[in-house]
Coordinates of N, CA and C and ligand atoms in Angstrom, one line a residue:
M28 N 142.4 45.3 48.8 CA 142.6 46.4 49.7 C 142.7 47.7 48.9
Q29 N 141.8 48.6 49.1 CA 141.8 49.8 48.3 C 143.0 50.8 48.5
C30 N 143.6 51.3 47.6 CA 144.6 52.3 47.7 C 144.1 53.6 48.5
P31 N 144.7 54.0 49.6 CA 144.2 55.3 50.2 C 144.4 56.6 49.4
N32 N 145.2 56.5 48.4 CA 145.5 57.6 47.5 C 144.5 57.7 46.3
C33 N 144.5 56.6 45.5 CA 143.7 56.7 44.2 C 142.6 55.7 44.3
R34 N 142.4 54.9 45.3 CA 141.3 54.0 45.4 C 141.3 52.8 44.5
H35 N 142.5 52.6 43.9 CA 142.6 51.4 43.0 C 142.5 50.2 43.9
P36 N 141.8 49.1 43.5 CA 141.6 48.0 44.4 C 142.8 47.1 44.5
E37 N 143.8 47.2 43.6 CA 144.9 46.2 43.7 C 146.2 46.8 44.1
S38 N 146.9 46.0 44.9 CA 148.2 46.4 45.4 C 149.1 45.1 45.6
H39 N 150.3 45.3 45.6 CA 151.1 44.2 45.9 C 151.9 44.3 47.2
V40 N 152.1 43.2 47.8 CA 152.7 43.2 49.2 C 154.2 43.2 49.0
L41 N 154.8 44.2 49.7 CA 156.3 44.5 49.7 C 156.9 43.7 50.9
E42 N 156.2 43.6 51.9 CA 156.7 43.0 53.2 C 155.6 42.5 54.1
S43 N 155.7 41.3 54.7 CA 154.8 40.8 55.7 C 155.5 40.5 56.9
R44 N 154.9 40.9 58.0 CA 155.6 40.7 59.4 C 154.5 40.4 60.4
S45 N 154.8 39.4 61.2 CA 153.8 39.1 62.3 C 154.0 40.2 63.4
A46 N 152.8 40.5 64.0 CA 152.9 41.5 65.1 C 151.9 41.1 66.2
D47 N 152.0 41.7 67.4 CA 151.1 41.4 68.4 C 151.1 40.0 68.9
L48 N 152.2 39.4 69.3 CA 152.3 38.0 69.5 C 151.8 37.1 68.5
S49 N 152.0 37.4 67.2 CA 151.6 36.6 66.1 C 150.1 36.6 65.9
R50 N 149.4 37.4 66.6 CA 147.9 37.4 66.4 C 147.5 38.3 65.2
S51 N 148.5 39.1 64.7 CA 148.1 39.9 63.5 C 149.3 39.9 62.6
V52 N 149.0 40.2 61.3 CA 150.1 40.3 60.3 C 150.0 41.8 59.8
R53 N 151.2 42.4 59.8 CA 151.4 43.7 59.3 C 151.9 43.6 57.9
R54 N 151.3 44.2 57.0 CA 151.8 44.2 55.5 C 152.0 45.5 54.9
R55 N 153.1 45.6 54.3 CA 153.5 46.8 53.6 C 153.1 46.6 52.2
R56 N 152.2 47.5 51.7 CA 151.7 47.3 50.2 C 152.1 48.5 49.4
E57 N 152.0 48.2 48.1 CA 152.3 49.3 47.1 C 151.1 49.2 46.1
C58 N 150.5 50.4 45.8 CA 149.4 50.4 44.9 C 149.9 50.2 43.5
L59 N 149.2 49.2 42.7 CA 149.6 48.9 41.4 C 149.4 50.0 40.4
R60 N 148.6 51.0 40.7 CA 148.3 52.1 39.8 C 149.2 53.3 40.1
C61 N 149.3 53.8 41.3 CA 150.0 55.0 41.6 C 151.2 54.9 42.4
Q62 N 151.5 53.6 42.8 CA 152.7 53.3 43.6 C 152.7 53.9 45.0
E63 N 151.6 54.4 45.4 CA 151.5 54.8 46.8 C 151.8 53.6 47.8
R64 N 152.5 53.8 48.8 CA 152.8 52.7 49.8 C 152.0 52.9 51.0
F65 N 151.4 51.8 51.5 CA 150.6 51.9 52.7 C 150.7 50.6 53.5
T66 N 150.2 50.6 54.8 CA 150.4 49.5 55.6 C 149.0 49.0 56.1
T67 N 148.8 47.7 56.0 CA 147.6 47.1 56.5 C 147.9 46.1 57.6
Y68 N 146.8 45.9 58.5 CA 146.9 44.9 59.6 C 145.9 43.9 59.4
E69 N 146.3 42.6 59.3 CA 145.3 41.6 59.2 C 145.3 40.9 60.6
R70 N 144.1 40.8 61.2 CA 144.0 40.3 62.5 C 143.1 39.0 62.5
I71 N 143.5 38.0 63.3 CA 142.7 36.7 63.4 C 141.5 37.1 64.3
E72 N 140.3 36.7 63.9 CA 139.2 37.0 64.7 C 139.1 36.1 65.9
T73 N 139.1 36.6 67.1 CA 139.2 35.8 68.2 C 137.8 35.9 69.0
I74 N 137.5 34.8 69.7 CA 136.3 34.8 70.6 C 136.7 35.3 71.9
P75 N 136.1 36.2 72.5 CA 136.4 36.6 73.9 C 136.4 35.4 74.9
L76 N 137.3 35.3 75.7 CA 137.4 34.1 76.6 C 137.3 34.6 78.0
T77 N 136.5 33.9 78.8 CA 136.3 34.3 80.2 C 137.0 33.2 81.1
V78 N 137.8 33.7 82.1 CA 138.4 32.8 83.0 C 137.6 32.8 84.3
I79 N 137.3 31.6 84.8 CA 136.5 31.5 86.0 C 137.5 31.1 87.1
K80 N 137.6 32.0 88.1 CA 138.6 31.8 89.1 C 138.0 30.8 90.2
R81 N 138.9 30.4 91.0 CA 138.5 29.4 92.1 C 137.4 29.9 92.9
D82 N 137.3 31.2 93.3 CA 136.3 31.8 94.1 C 135.1 32.1 93.3
G83 N 135.0 31.7 92.1 CA 133.8 32.0 91.3 C 133.8 33.3 90.5
R84 N 134.8 34.2 90.8 CA 134.9 35.4 90.1 C 135.2 35.2 88.6
R85 N 134.8 36.1 87.7 CA 135.0 35.9 86.3 C 135.8 37.0 85.8
E86 N 136.8 36.7 84.9 CA 137.7 37.7 84.5 C 138.0 37.5 82.9
S87 N 138.2 38.5 82.2 CA 138.4 38.2 80.7 C 139.9 37.7 80.6
F88 N 140.1 36.8 79.8 CA 141.4 36.2 79.5 C 142.3 37.4 78.9
R89 N 143.4 37.5 79.4 CA 144.4 38.5 78.9 C 145.7 37.9 78.6
R90 N 146.0 37.9 77.4 CA 147.3 37.4 76.9 C 148.5 38.0 77.6
S91 N 148.4 39.3 77.8 CA 149.6 40.0 78.4 C 149.8 39.6 79.8
K92 N 148.7 39.4 80.5 CA 148.8 38.9 81.9 C 149.5 37.6 82.0
M93 N 149.0 36.6 81.1 CA 149.6 35.3 81.1 C 151.1 35.4 80.7
F94 N 151.4 36.2 79.8 CA 152.8 36.3 79.3 C 153.6 36.9 80.5
H95 N 153.1 37.8 81.2 CA 153.8 38.5 82.3 C 154.0 37.4 83.4
G96 N 153.0 36.7 83.8 CA 153.1 35.7 84.9 C 154.1 34.6 84.6
L97 N 154.0 34.2 83.3 CA 154.9 33.1 82.8 C 156.4 33.6 82.8
S98 N 156.6 34.8 82.4 CA 157.9 35.4 82.3 C 158.5 35.4 83.7
Q99 N 157.7 35.8 84.6 CA 158.2 35.8 86.1 C 158.6 34.5 86.5
A100 N 157.7 33.5 86.2 CA 158.1 32.1 86.6 C 159.3 31.5 85.9
C101 N 159.7 32.1 84.8 CA 160.8 31.6 84.0 C 162.1 32.4 84.2
E102 N 162.0 33.5 85.0 CA 163.2 34.2 85.3 C 164.3 33.3 85.8
K103 N 165.5 33.6 85.4 CA 166.7 32.8 85.7 C 166.6 31.3 85.5
T104 N 165.8 30.9 84.6 CA 165.8 29.5 84.2 C 166.3 29.4 82.8
T105 N 166.3 28.2 82.2 CA 166.8 28.0 80.8 C 165.8 28.4 79.8
V106 N 164.6 28.8 80.3 CA 163.4 29.1 79.3 C 163.7 30.5 78.8
T107 N 163.6 30.7 77.5 CA 163.9 32.0 76.9 C 162.5 32.7 76.7
P108 N 162.5 34.1 76.6 CA 161.3 34.8 76.4 C 160.6 34.4 75.1
E109 N 161.3 33.9 74.1 CA 160.7 33.4 72.9 C 159.9 32.1 73.2
Q110 N 160.4 31.3 74.0 CA 159.7 30.1 74.4 C 158.4 30.4 75.2
V111 N 158.5 31.4 76.1 CA 157.4 31.8 76.8 C 156.2 32.3 75.9
K112 N 156.7 33.1 74.9 CA 155.8 33.5 73.9 C 155.0 32.4 73.2
L113 N 155.8 31.4 72.9 CA 155.3 30.2 72.2 C 154.3 29.5 73.1
V114 N 154.5 29.4 74.4 CA 153.6 28.7 75.2 C 152.3 29.5 75.3
V115 N 152.3 30.8 75.4 CA 151.2 31.6 75.4 C 150.3 31.4 74.1
E116 N 151.1 31.5 73.0 CA 150.4 31.4 71.7 C 149.8 30.0 71.5
D117 N 150.5 29.0 72.0 CA 150.0 27.6 71.8 C 148.7 27.4 72.6
V118 N 148.7 27.8 73.9 CA 147.5 27.7 74.7 C 146.4 28.4 74.1
E119 N 146.7 29.7 73.8 CA 145.6 30.5 73.2 C 145.0 29.9 71.9
N120 N 145.9 29.4 71.0 CA 145.5 28.8 69.8 C 144.5 27.6 70.0
L121 N 145.0 26.8 71.0 CA 144.2 25.7 71.4 C 142.8 26.0 71.8
L122 N 142.7 27.0 72.7 CA 141.5 27.4 73.2 C 140.5 28.1 72.1
Q123 N 141.2 28.7 71.2 CA 140.4 29.3 70.1 C 139.9 28.2 69.2
Q124 N 140.8 27.2 68.9 CA 140.4 26.1 68.0 C 139.3 25.3 68.6
R125 N 139.3 25.2 69.9 CA 138.2 24.4 70.6 C 136.9 25.2 70.8
N126 N 137.0 26.5 70.4 CA 135.9 27.4 70.6 C 135.4 27.6 72.0
Y127 N 136.4 27.6 73.0 CA 136.1 27.8 74.4 C 135.7 29.2 74.5
R128 N 134.6 29.4 75.3 CA 134.1 30.7 75.7 C 134.5 31.0 77.1
E129 N 134.6 30.0 77.9 CA 135.1 30.2 79.3 C 135.9 28.9 79.7
I130 N 136.8 29.2 80.6 CA 137.6 28.1 81.2 C 137.9 28.4 82.6
T131 N 138.0 27.3 83.4 CA 138.4 27.6 84.8 C 139.9 27.9 84.9
S132 N 140.2 28.7 85.9 CA 141.6 29.0 86.1 C 142.5 27.8 86.2
Q133 N 141.9 26.7 86.9 CA 142.5 25.5 87.1 C 142.9 24.8 85.7
D134 N 141.9 24.7 84.9 CA 142.1 24.0 83.6 C 143.2 24.9 82.8
L135 N 143.0 26.2 82.8 CA 144.0 27.0 82.1 C 145.4 26.8 82.6
G136 N 145.5 26.7 83.9 CA 146.8 26.5 84.6 C 147.4 25.2 84.1
E137 N 146.6 24.1 84.1 CA 147.0 22.9 83.6 C 147.5 22.9 82.2
L138 N 146.9 23.6 81.3 CA 147.3 23.7 80.0 C 148.7 24.3 79.9
V139 N 148.9 25.4 80.7 CA 150.2 26.1 80.8 C 151.3 25.2 81.3
L140 N 150.9 24.5 82.4 CA 151.9 23.6 83.2 C 152.3 22.5 82.3
D141 N 151.4 21.9 81.5 CA 151.8 20.9 80.6 C 153.0 21.2 79.7
R142 N 152.8 22.5 79.2 CA 153.9 23.0 78.2 C 155.1 23.4 78.9
L143 N 154.9 24.1 80.1 CA 156.0 24.6 80.8 C 156.9 23.5 81.4
G144 N 156.2 22.4 81.8 CA 156.9 21.3 82.4 C 157.9 20.6 81.4
Q145 N 157.7 20.8 80.1 CA 158.6 20.2 79.1 C 159.8 21.2 78.9
L146 N 159.7 22.4 79.5 CA 160.8 23.3 79.3 C 161.7 23.5 80.5
S147 N 161.1 23.6 81.7 CA 161.9 23.7 82.9 C 161.2 23.3 84.2
E148 N 161.8 22.5 85.0 CA 161.2 22.1 86.3 C 161.0 23.3 87.2
V149 N 162.0 24.2 87.2 CA 161.9 25.4 88.2 C 160.7 26.2 87.8
A150 N 160.6 26.6 86.5 CA 159.6 27.4 86.0 C 158.2 26.8 86.3
Y151 N 158.2 25.5 86.1 CA 157.0 24.7 86.4 C 156.5 24.9 87.8
I152 N 157.4 24.7 88.7 CA 157.0 24.8 90.2 C 156.7 26.2 90.5
R153 N 157.4 27.1 90.0 CA 157.2 28.5 90.3 C 155.8 28.9 89.8
F154 N 155.5 28.6 88.6 CA 154.2 29.0 88.0 C 153.1 28.3 88.9
A155 N 153.3 27.0 89.1 CA 152.2 26.3 89.9 C 152.0 26.9 91.2
S156 N 153.0 27.4 91.9 CA 152.8 27.9 93.3 C 152.2 29.4 93.2
V157 N 152.7 30.2 92.2 CA 152.3 31.5 92.1 C 150.8 31.5 91.7
Y158 N 150.4 30.6 90.9 CA 149.0 30.6 90.4 C 148.1 29.7 91.3
G159 N 148.6 29.3 92.4 CA 147.7 28.6 93.3 C 147.1 27.3 92.7
Q160 N 148.0 26.6 92.0 CA 147.4 25.4 91.5 C 147.5 24.3 92.4
F161 N 148.2 24.5 93.5 CA 148.2 23.4 94.5 C 147.0 23.7 95.5
A162 N 145.8 23.2 95.0 CA 144.7 23.6 95.7 C 144.5 22.6 96.9
N163 N 145.0 21.4 96.7 CA 144.9 20.5 97.8 C 146.1 19.5 97.8
V164 N 146.1 18.6 98.7 CA 147.3 17.8 98.9 C 147.4 16.8 97.7
E165 N 146.3 16.4 97.2 CA 146.3 15.5 96.0 C 147.0 16.2 94.8
D166 N 146.6 17.4 94.6 CA 147.2 18.1 93.5 C 148.6 18.2 93.6
F167 N 149.1 18.4 94.9 CA 150.5 18.6 95.1 C 151.3 17.3 94.9
S168 N 150.7 16.2 95.4 CA 151.4 15.0 95.2 C 151.4 14.5 93.7
A169 N 150.3 14.8 93.0 CA 150.3 14.5 91.6 C 151.4 15.2 90.8
I170 N 151.6 16.4 91.2 CA 152.7 17.2 90.6 C 154.1 16.7 90.9
L171 N 154.2 16.3 92.2 CA 155.5 15.7 92.6 C 155.8 14.4 91.9
R172 N 154.7 13.6 91.7 CA 154.9 12.3 91.0 C 155.3 12.5 89.5
L173 N 154.7 13.6 89.0 CA 154.9 14.0 87.6 C 156.4 14.4 87.4
L174 N 156.8 15.2 88.4 CA 158.2 15.6 88.4 C 159.2 14.5 88.6
E175 N 158.9 13.6 89.4 CA 159.7 12.5 89.6 C 159.9 11.7 88.3
K176 N 158.8 11.4 87.7 CA 158.8 10.7 86.4 C 159.7 11.4 85.4
R177 N 159.5 12.8 85.4 CA 160.1 13.7 84.4 C 161.6 13.7 84.7
G178 N 161.9 13.7 86.0 CA 163.4 13.8 86.5 C 164.2 12.6 85.9
E179 N 163.5 11.4 86.0 CA 164.2 10.3 85.5 C 164.5 10.4 83.9
K180 N 163.5 10.9 83.3 CA 163.6 11.1 81.8 C 164.7 12.1 81.5
S181 N 164.6 13.3 82.2 CA 165.4 14.4 81.8 C 166.9 14.0 82.2
L182 N 167.1 13.2 83.2 CA 168.5 12.9 83.6 C 169.2 12.2 82.4
R183 N 168.4 11.4 81.7 CA 168.9 10.7 80.5 C 169.1 11.6 79.4
L184 N 168.1 12.6 79.2 CA 168.2 13.4 78.0 C 169.2 14.5 78.1
G185 N 169.2 15.2 79.2 CA 170.0 16.4 79.2 C 170.4 16.8 80.7
Q186 N 171.5 16.2 81.1 CA 171.9 16.5 82.5 C 172.3 18.0 82.8
A187 N 172.9 18.5 81.8 CA 173.5 19.9 82.0 C 172.4 20.9 82.4
S188 N 171.3 21.0 81.5 CA 170.3 22.0 81.8 C 169.5 21.7 83.0
Q189 N 169.2 20.4 83.3 CA 168.5 20.0 84.5 C 169.3 20.3 85.7
H190 N 170.6 20.2 85.7 CA 171.4 20.5 86.8 C 171.4 21.9 87.2
Q191 N 171.4 22.8 86.2 CA 171.2 24.2 86.4 C 169.9 24.5 87.1
D192 N 168.9 23.8 86.7 CA 167.6 24.0 87.4 C 167.6 23.7 88.8
H193 N 168.2 22.5 89.1 CA 168.2 22.0 90.5 C 168.9 23.0 91.4
E194 N 170.0 23.6 90.9 CA 170.8 24.5 91.6 C 169.9 25.7 92.1
L195 N 169.0 26.1 91.1 CA 168.2 27.3 91.4 C 167.1 26.9 92.5
L196 N 166.8 25.7 92.5 CA 165.8 25.3 93.6 C 166.2 25.3 95.0
R197 N 167.5 25.3 95.2 CA 168.0 25.2 96.5 C 168.0 26.5 97.2
Ligands
ZN215 ZN1 146.9 54.2 44.2

């Protein structure tokens, strides 16, 4: 990275910090020759992703939109904003790794729900209903079965947090 002051090609890194939902790294550098300090951003190259909605309309994938929708679903649950951020990152990384160029909103919703279901039942149900994942009766009963299975497991694992979730559902 060339120094903006003297064009010396070498600098050393004073500080690294992730930015933009961890999609980029901000680095504070110091020129080895003139000690000029400057900032660089390193960004992961991403493939644009298209989401195909149920009615056939296409829309570019937007991380902020997903983050916003998930945050709403997770309001007043045990899920923290940090966990929401991790779900978004996890799903996006998976899609990038698999080189997806397009995905149906249904498949995308399922990827999110898989992860959300491990965090909170309430958030799971809210997200599923807001994003119209209950397209038909079979979908809905599949989700109920999943929740039942999960309920048994979570009762054993952590009654306290699950109890809180059930209170919110009423
Ligand atoms: Zn310099």
